[in-house]
XYZ file of C-alpha atoms in Angstrom:
464
model
C -131.789 230.921 -18.860
C -130.713 234.384 -20.165
C -130.153 234.727 -23.934
C -126.454 235.553 -23.430
C -125.851 232.247 -21.636
C -127.688 230.293 -24.348
C -125.562 231.937 -27.019
C -122.326 231.204 -25.138
C -123.318 227.608 -24.479
C -124.167 226.988 -28.149
C -120.977 228.638 -29.404
C -118.832 226.740 -26.903
C -120.304 223.394 -27.953
C -119.535 224.150 -31.613
C -115.913 225.028 -30.748
C -115.472 221.814 -28.744
C -116.886 219.723 -31.628
C -114.603 221.501 -34.090
C -111.555 220.882 -31.866
C -112.557 217.248 -31.585
C -112.584 216.909 -35.360
C -109.224 218.664 -35.735
C -107.461 217.171 -32.670
C -105.197 214.986 -34.858
C -103.833 218.069 -36.565
C -103.178 219.999 -33.295
C -100.567 219.223 -30.668
C -102.111 217.909 -27.411
C -100.896 220.796 -25.189
C -102.477 223.397 -27.546
C -105.790 221.558 -27.472
C -105.780 221.482 -23.654
C -104.892 225.193 -23.434
C -107.723 226.146 -25.797
C -110.196 224.094 -23.787
C -108.968 225.697 -20.498
C -109.440 229.173 -21.929
C -112.925 228.265 -23.081
C -113.927 226.974 -19.632
C -112.442 230.065 -17.902
C -114.393 232.274 -20.303
C -117.619 230.376 -19.553
C -117.057 230.685 -15.786
C -116.459 234.460 -15.962
C -119.581 234.947 -18.085
C -121.650 232.994 -15.549
C -120.314 235.126 -12.687
C -121.126 238.320 -14.588
C -124.592 237.020 -15.356
C -125.229 236.192 -11.689
C -124.120 239.674 -10.592
C -126.291 241.288 -13.232
C -129.266 239.170 -12.204
C -128.717 240.099 -8.535
C -128.643 243.804 -9.377
C -131.922 243.494 -11.269
C -133.688 242.227 -8.149
C -135.810 244.900 -6.336
C -134.545 246.181 -3.003
C -136.156 244.658 0.091
C -139.330 246.575 0.992
C -139.002 248.684 4.165
C -142.265 248.921 6.087
C -142.748 251.973 8.298
C -145.563 251.839 10.803
C -147.248 254.248 13.188
C -150.515 254.350 15.122
C -153.156 257.063 15.540
C -156.321 257.433 17.582
C -159.377 255.559 16.377
C -161.196 258.802 15.541
C -158.816 259.783 12.752
C -157.531 256.454 11.444
C -159.800 256.289 8.375
C -158.630 259.706 7.168
C -155.022 258.524 6.872
C -155.650 255.825 4.285
C -155.774 258.043 1.135
C -152.484 259.738 2.048
C -150.687 256.479 2.735
C -152.012 254.953 -0.485
C -150.671 257.917 -2.444
C -147.213 257.492 -0.921
C -147.161 253.698 -1.316
C -148.260 253.861 -4.963
C -145.307 256.108 -5.767
C -142.576 254.380 -3.757
C -141.310 250.889 -4.552
C -138.877 250.561 -1.660
C -140.941 251.982 1.245
C -144.382 251.030 2.512
C -146.148 253.134 5.176
C -148.966 251.631 7.178
C -150.979 252.585 10.235
C -151.152 249.883 12.846
C -154.877 250.604 13.255
C -155.417 248.707 9.995
C -152.289 246.583 9.605
C -152.782 242.825 9.341
C -151.729 240.935 12.512
C -150.738 244.246 14.122
C -154.038 245.783 15.117
C -153.859 248.774 17.487
C -156.820 251.120 17.726
C -156.547 253.414 20.782
C -159.621 255.426 21.641
C -157.873 258.359 23.361
C -154.541 260.154 23.111
C -153.527 258.884 26.574
C -153.980 255.302 25.314
C -151.980 256.139 22.204
C -149.107 257.438 24.303
C -148.998 254.230 26.344
C -148.723 252.164 23.154
C -145.696 254.149 21.992
C -144.033 254.045 25.420
C -144.371 250.259 25.608
C -142.642 249.993 22.212
C -139.836 252.384 23.159
C -138.759 249.934 25.854
C -138.201 247.119 23.349
C -134.901 246.435 21.623
C -136.596 246.631 18.220
C -139.738 248.810 18.452
C -142.302 248.154 15.733
C -143.005 251.861 15.244
C -140.331 253.826 13.368
C -142.589 256.865 12.969
C -143.903 258.446 16.164
C -147.135 260.404 15.727
C -147.189 262.533 18.849
C -149.121 265.135 20.749
C -147.447 268.497 21.222
C -147.114 267.903 24.980
C -145.115 264.646 24.664
C -142.010 266.117 23.057
C -140.100 267.241 26.198
C -140.675 263.918 27.986
C -139.722 261.723 25.013
C -136.713 263.862 24.091
C -135.466 264.059 27.661
C -135.526 260.253 27.872
C -133.593 260.060 24.570
C -136.371 258.136 22.848
C -136.415 260.328 19.733
C -133.977 260.979 16.909
C -132.553 264.505 16.657
C -133.944 265.934 13.398
C -132.127 269.277 13.493
C -129.630 268.690 10.681
C -132.214 267.086 8.387
C -134.649 270.012 8.503
C -132.730 273.254 7.953
C -134.471 276.544 8.670
C -135.304 277.129 5.001
C -137.419 273.932 5.017
C -139.267 275.058 8.146
C -140.230 278.525 6.907
C -143.668 277.531 5.666
C -144.750 276.216 9.077
C -146.298 278.304 11.865
C -143.310 279.334 13.985
C -144.869 278.342 17.301
C -145.660 274.893 15.894
C -142.024 274.302 14.976
C -140.822 275.651 18.325
C -143.124 273.213 20.113
C -141.094 270.387 18.540
C -137.813 271.591 20.059
C -136.202 270.560 23.320
C -132.924 272.063 24.524
C -132.418 273.720 21.118
C -132.760 270.452 19.201
C -135.619 269.554 16.870
C -137.478 266.296 17.556
C -140.906 266.769 15.975
C -142.126 268.107 12.628
C -145.665 269.536 12.855
C -148.367 267.839 10.833
C -151.504 269.496 12.149
C -152.092 272.233 14.670
C -154.985 272.483 17.095
C -156.517 275.120 19.341
C -159.460 275.396 21.690
C -162.436 277.257 20.192
C -165.915 278.301 21.255
C -168.820 276.949 19.203
C -172.128 278.769 19.556
C -175.668 278.484 18.216
C -175.828 281.404 15.824
C -179.420 280.601 14.862
C -180.637 280.938 18.454
C -178.798 284.197 19.024
C -180.136 285.603 15.745
C -183.651 284.539 16.696
C -183.368 286.318 20.059
C -181.562 289.303 18.496
C -178.520 288.796 20.736
C -175.238 290.027 19.310
C -171.979 288.660 20.637
C -169.314 291.231 21.552
C -166.185 291.119 19.415
C -164.107 290.497 22.533
C -166.142 287.898 24.382
C -165.329 287.512 28.101
C -166.545 284.967 30.654
C -168.868 287.609 32.110
C -170.491 287.939 28.676
C -170.711 284.162 28.439
C -172.605 283.918 31.728
C -174.984 286.791 30.900
C -175.868 285.487 27.436
C -176.273 281.915 28.693
C -178.710 283.027 31.386
C -180.651 285.166 28.922
C -181.031 282.362 26.359
C -182.112 279.907 29.073
C -184.799 282.368 30.181
C -186.112 282.878 26.667
C -185.889 279.262 25.490
C -187.145 277.160 28.388
C -186.311 273.816 26.777
C -182.555 274.461 26.742
C -181.013 272.976 29.922
C -177.559 274.597 29.768
C -175.700 277.603 28.509
C -172.042 276.565 28.426
C -170.430 273.118 28.038
C -166.822 272.366 28.983
C -164.738 269.258 29.662
C -164.715 268.264 33.344
C -163.718 264.608 33.184
C -160.159 264.207 34.574
C -158.249 263.969 31.305
C -155.954 266.102 29.188
C -159.009 267.865 27.753
C -159.831 269.070 31.262
C -156.293 270.368 31.676
C -156.465 272.258 28.360
C -159.843 273.736 29.319
C -158.521 274.989 32.653
C -155.393 276.477 31.083
C -157.720 278.659 29.000
C -159.825 279.812 31.954
C -156.697 280.414 34.033
C -155.086 282.503 31.316
C -158.275 284.506 30.875
C -158.083 285.602 34.492
C -154.430 286.572 34.118
C -153.104 283.536 35.947
C -150.674 280.769 35.035
C -150.107 277.117 35.843
C -146.332 276.656 35.550
C -143.912 279.340 34.413
C -140.301 278.205 34.611
C -139.829 277.205 38.265
C -142.903 279.118 39.419
C -146.269 277.495 40.146
C -149.388 279.677 40.099
C -152.180 277.295 41.098
C -152.638 278.826 44.560
C -152.545 282.461 43.462
C -155.566 284.781 43.432
C -156.031 284.520 39.634
C -156.275 280.721 39.852
C -158.866 280.979 42.634
C -160.922 283.350 40.450
C -160.760 280.849 37.587
C -162.014 278.076 39.888
C -164.802 280.311 41.181
C -165.995 281.030 37.632
C -166.282 277.316 36.787
C -168.037 276.630 40.104
C -170.492 279.447 39.376
C -171.411 277.941 36.003
C -172.353 274.747 37.853
C -174.186 276.499 40.698
C -176.315 278.531 38.272
C -177.065 275.548 36.012
C -175.158 277.179 33.162
C -173.024 274.013 33.061
C -173.985 270.453 34.089
C -173.610 269.403 37.720
C -172.221 266.025 36.640
C -169.197 267.740 35.057
C -167.006 264.817 36.112
C -168.477 262.745 33.248
C -168.092 265.375 30.555
C -165.330 264.641 28.083
C -164.896 265.975 24.545
C -167.318 263.567 22.875
C -169.913 263.871 25.630
C -170.084 267.658 25.411
C -170.057 267.413 21.633
C -173.101 265.123 21.699
C -174.933 267.351 24.169
C -174.346 270.363 21.949
C -175.650 268.606 18.845
C -178.685 267.485 20.879
C -179.656 271.144 21.414
C -178.703 271.157 25.106
C -176.560 274.321 25.231
C -175.777 277.620 23.548
C -171.979 277.447 23.878
C -169.455 274.608 23.611
C -165.742 274.704 24.312
C -164.016 272.087 22.123
C -161.549 271.568 19.247
C -162.131 272.678 15.609
C -162.627 269.174 14.182
C -166.021 269.092 15.887
C -167.149 271.287 12.980
C -166.937 268.299 10.618
C -169.528 266.356 12.613
C -171.761 269.248 13.640
C -171.825 271.149 10.377
C -171.339 268.333 7.893
C -173.705 267.160 5.219
C -175.416 264.761 7.631
C -175.966 267.391 10.331
C -179.492 268.209 11.485
C -178.668 271.901 11.536
C -175.985 272.806 8.972
C -174.798 276.435 9.061
C -176.585 277.107 12.371
C -173.367 277.265 14.367
C -170.371 279.583 14.332
C -166.950 279.780 15.979
C -165.128 282.341 18.106
C -161.945 282.268 20.171
C -162.648 280.571 23.500
C -162.826 283.907 25.331
C -160.899 287.142 25.282
C -158.839 287.775 28.426
C -159.972 290.887 30.230
C -156.495 292.392 30.514
C -154.689 290.968 27.462
C -154.788 291.432 23.714
C -154.044 287.787 22.885
C -156.549 284.939 22.940
C -156.852 282.447 25.771
C -157.329 279.454 23.460
C -155.112 276.508 24.408
C -152.631 275.349 21.778
C -152.687 271.711 20.750
C -151.200 269.909 17.782
C -149.757 266.683 16.393
C -146.605 265.921 14.482
C -144.042 263.274 13.552
C -140.806 262.178 15.122
C -138.589 259.130 14.600
C -137.805 256.498 17.216
C -134.150 256.668 18.242
C -133.907 252.860 17.946
C -135.381 252.794 14.441
C -133.216 250.901 11.923
C -134.927 252.784 9.071
C -134.165 256.425 9.844
C -133.406 257.383 6.228
C -136.717 255.982 5.009
C -138.586 257.538 7.941
C -137.185 260.976 7.060
C -138.484 260.604 3.510
C -141.905 259.616 4.838
C -142.093 262.587 7.226
C -141.214 265.050 4.478
C -144.063 263.684 2.392
C -146.614 263.530 5.216
C -145.934 267.063 6.492
C -145.847 268.644 3.035
C -148.386 271.310 2.062
C -150.117 268.939 -0.381
C -150.536 266.197 2.235
C -151.786 268.621 4.868
C -154.273 270.125 2.438
C -155.732 266.697 1.623
C -155.996 265.715 5.291
C -157.474 269.067 6.350
C -160.207 268.896 3.719
C -161.202 265.428 4.887
C -160.776 265.683 8.661
C -161.472 269.400 9.327
C -158.226 269.507 11.267
C -156.072 272.622 11.555
C -152.994 272.673 9.296
C -149.561 273.648 10.579
C -148.525 275.527 7.417
C -149.539 279.195 7.292
C -150.499 279.398 3.611
C -153.069 276.609 3.966
C -155.288 278.815 6.138
C -155.889 280.845 2.959
C -155.973 277.911 0.538
C -159.026 278.415 -1.761
C -160.250 274.829 -1.412
C -159.927 274.870 2.385
C -161.547 278.305 2.773
C -164.398 277.270 0.473
C -165.164 274.417 2.865
C -164.189 276.097 6.166
C -164.734 279.830 5.774
C -163.469 280.681 9.265
C -159.908 279.334 8.721
C -158.238 282.707 7.971
C -159.471 283.928 11.381
C -158.454 280.636 12.955
C -154.815 281.313 12.050
C -154.834 284.369 14.324
C -156.171 282.253 17.177
C -153.479 279.605 16.652
C -150.680 282.179 16.493
C -151.841 283.909 19.686
C -152.874 280.882 21.712
C -151.624 279.906 25.170
C -149.329 276.884 25.518
C -149.172 274.273 28.220
C -145.801 274.057 30.001
C -143.103 272.333 27.907
C -141.520 270.245 30.664
C -140.322 266.600 30.816
C -142.506 265.976 33.887
C -145.602 267.290 32.174
C -147.671 264.107 32.567
C -147.169 264.010 36.344
C -147.901 267.726 36.645
C -151.103 267.350 34.649
C -152.229 264.416 36.784
C -151.735 266.488 39.946
C -153.737 269.351 38.474
C -156.637 267.142 37.348
C -156.876 265.366 40.707
C -157.187 268.544 42.758
C -159.170 270.453 40.156
C -161.840 267.731 40.203
C -162.140 268.086 43.981
C -162.118 271.889 43.908
C -165.003 271.976 41.409
C -167.332 269.858 43.543
C -170.000 272.270 44.761
C -170.185 270.600 48.170
C -166.500 271.412 48.696
C -166.583 274.916 50.209
C -162.865 274.908 50.955
C -161.757 274.754 47.315
C -158.890 277.197 47.916
C -157.217 274.560 50.116
C -157.491 272.080 47.274
C -155.595 274.417 44.946
C -152.972 275.012 47.618
C -152.418 271.237 47.723
C -152.132 271.157 43.928
C -149.535 273.926 43.980
C -147.517 272.298 46.768
C -147.474 268.857 45.110
C -146.364 270.433 41.836
C -143.498 272.239 43.551
C -142.464 268.985 45.237
C -142.522 267.272 41.838
C -139.839 269.632 40.546
C -137.705 269.197 43.667
C -137.591 265.403 43.355
C -135.397 264.346 40.395
C -136.582 260.729 40.472
C -140.278 261.370 39.839
């Protein structure tokens, strides 16, 4: 019992005893009035004590949850611990590690399906939505995301790469705050090229890539391939083709126009087919995803690898068999353009429209996307930050010396079309691209004509 209540109880008992002793000297009605006042006073004190005790109780803990791909889940734990240790009313957890709520998707496509299944529920378990750059138009168009525009004024967005912020907008409203950027890059075996006295041109084209690959294969007979790219029908394949297409001056979707059956697209297909025909790239391209090509590169099977920057962590880390033997360039330099053909990627945070904890989720996003949080994550994961100044951060540059040059690649990269029907469009492209790349298919131009026609039909039909 609180000290105040003990004091009041003791004092009240003394008064009652004193009144009892003096009751013969006091009129009865005065005695009753005094006792009534005493009991009213006790009641009011108890009510005040209860209110005070209630106010002292901590607020109910709000738990915010999100899910990431298996590959990066372990790198989130230090950041979330830092936030949770400094916030008494909010707890952030990733579902990959949450008790009785285990989700651990292997690929981004699996991650997207998890979020979509939750969106359809009355009370989704994920308030924070960790999303790929290409999901924003679809999610926003279906009104699944909270509009963040008024909560992130332009002055708060100034530190971010402009194109990263713009990728989070749909119909002039902001739905995603960038956490990390991404961009396709070309890894190459610098040690082999130095050994053979081969110098890469500053502006590397696909013609250069073919010539150098053939030369290295001639000189080093034990190397089976020259150039590795992602051919398994997945989003990585789409990103790879966007780069090749842009390098030849073509485009996939531009507004209402579709360019998959144009001459530039046919040239892009021919280049990829030639890499297979000449054994520069594997014939079983259909099995080659990001991790497969990564493993082949680390197993000394090729000179060049098209992939994402975080591969550097595994290839060039302390446990690597050949640290410092690789280097990075932009994917290729388009023959008729000054920009790079590297495909833009990236991940960021939004808030589920049905979330009952929007205020808390906003606080969490501001912490997670801050410069300090991005720096910590970048150093651990070798990801690409979305804040410009971090590309020159001394700690980051000391670990990843190529980051200042990487900023130029990110700023000048090519984007995939920002359309609500992106997933369907990408599926159409992958299906026909896989067929067109089969060497036994001599009529690959027809395959790209089908891809173009199906994509145009997709935009005509409002229900698909």
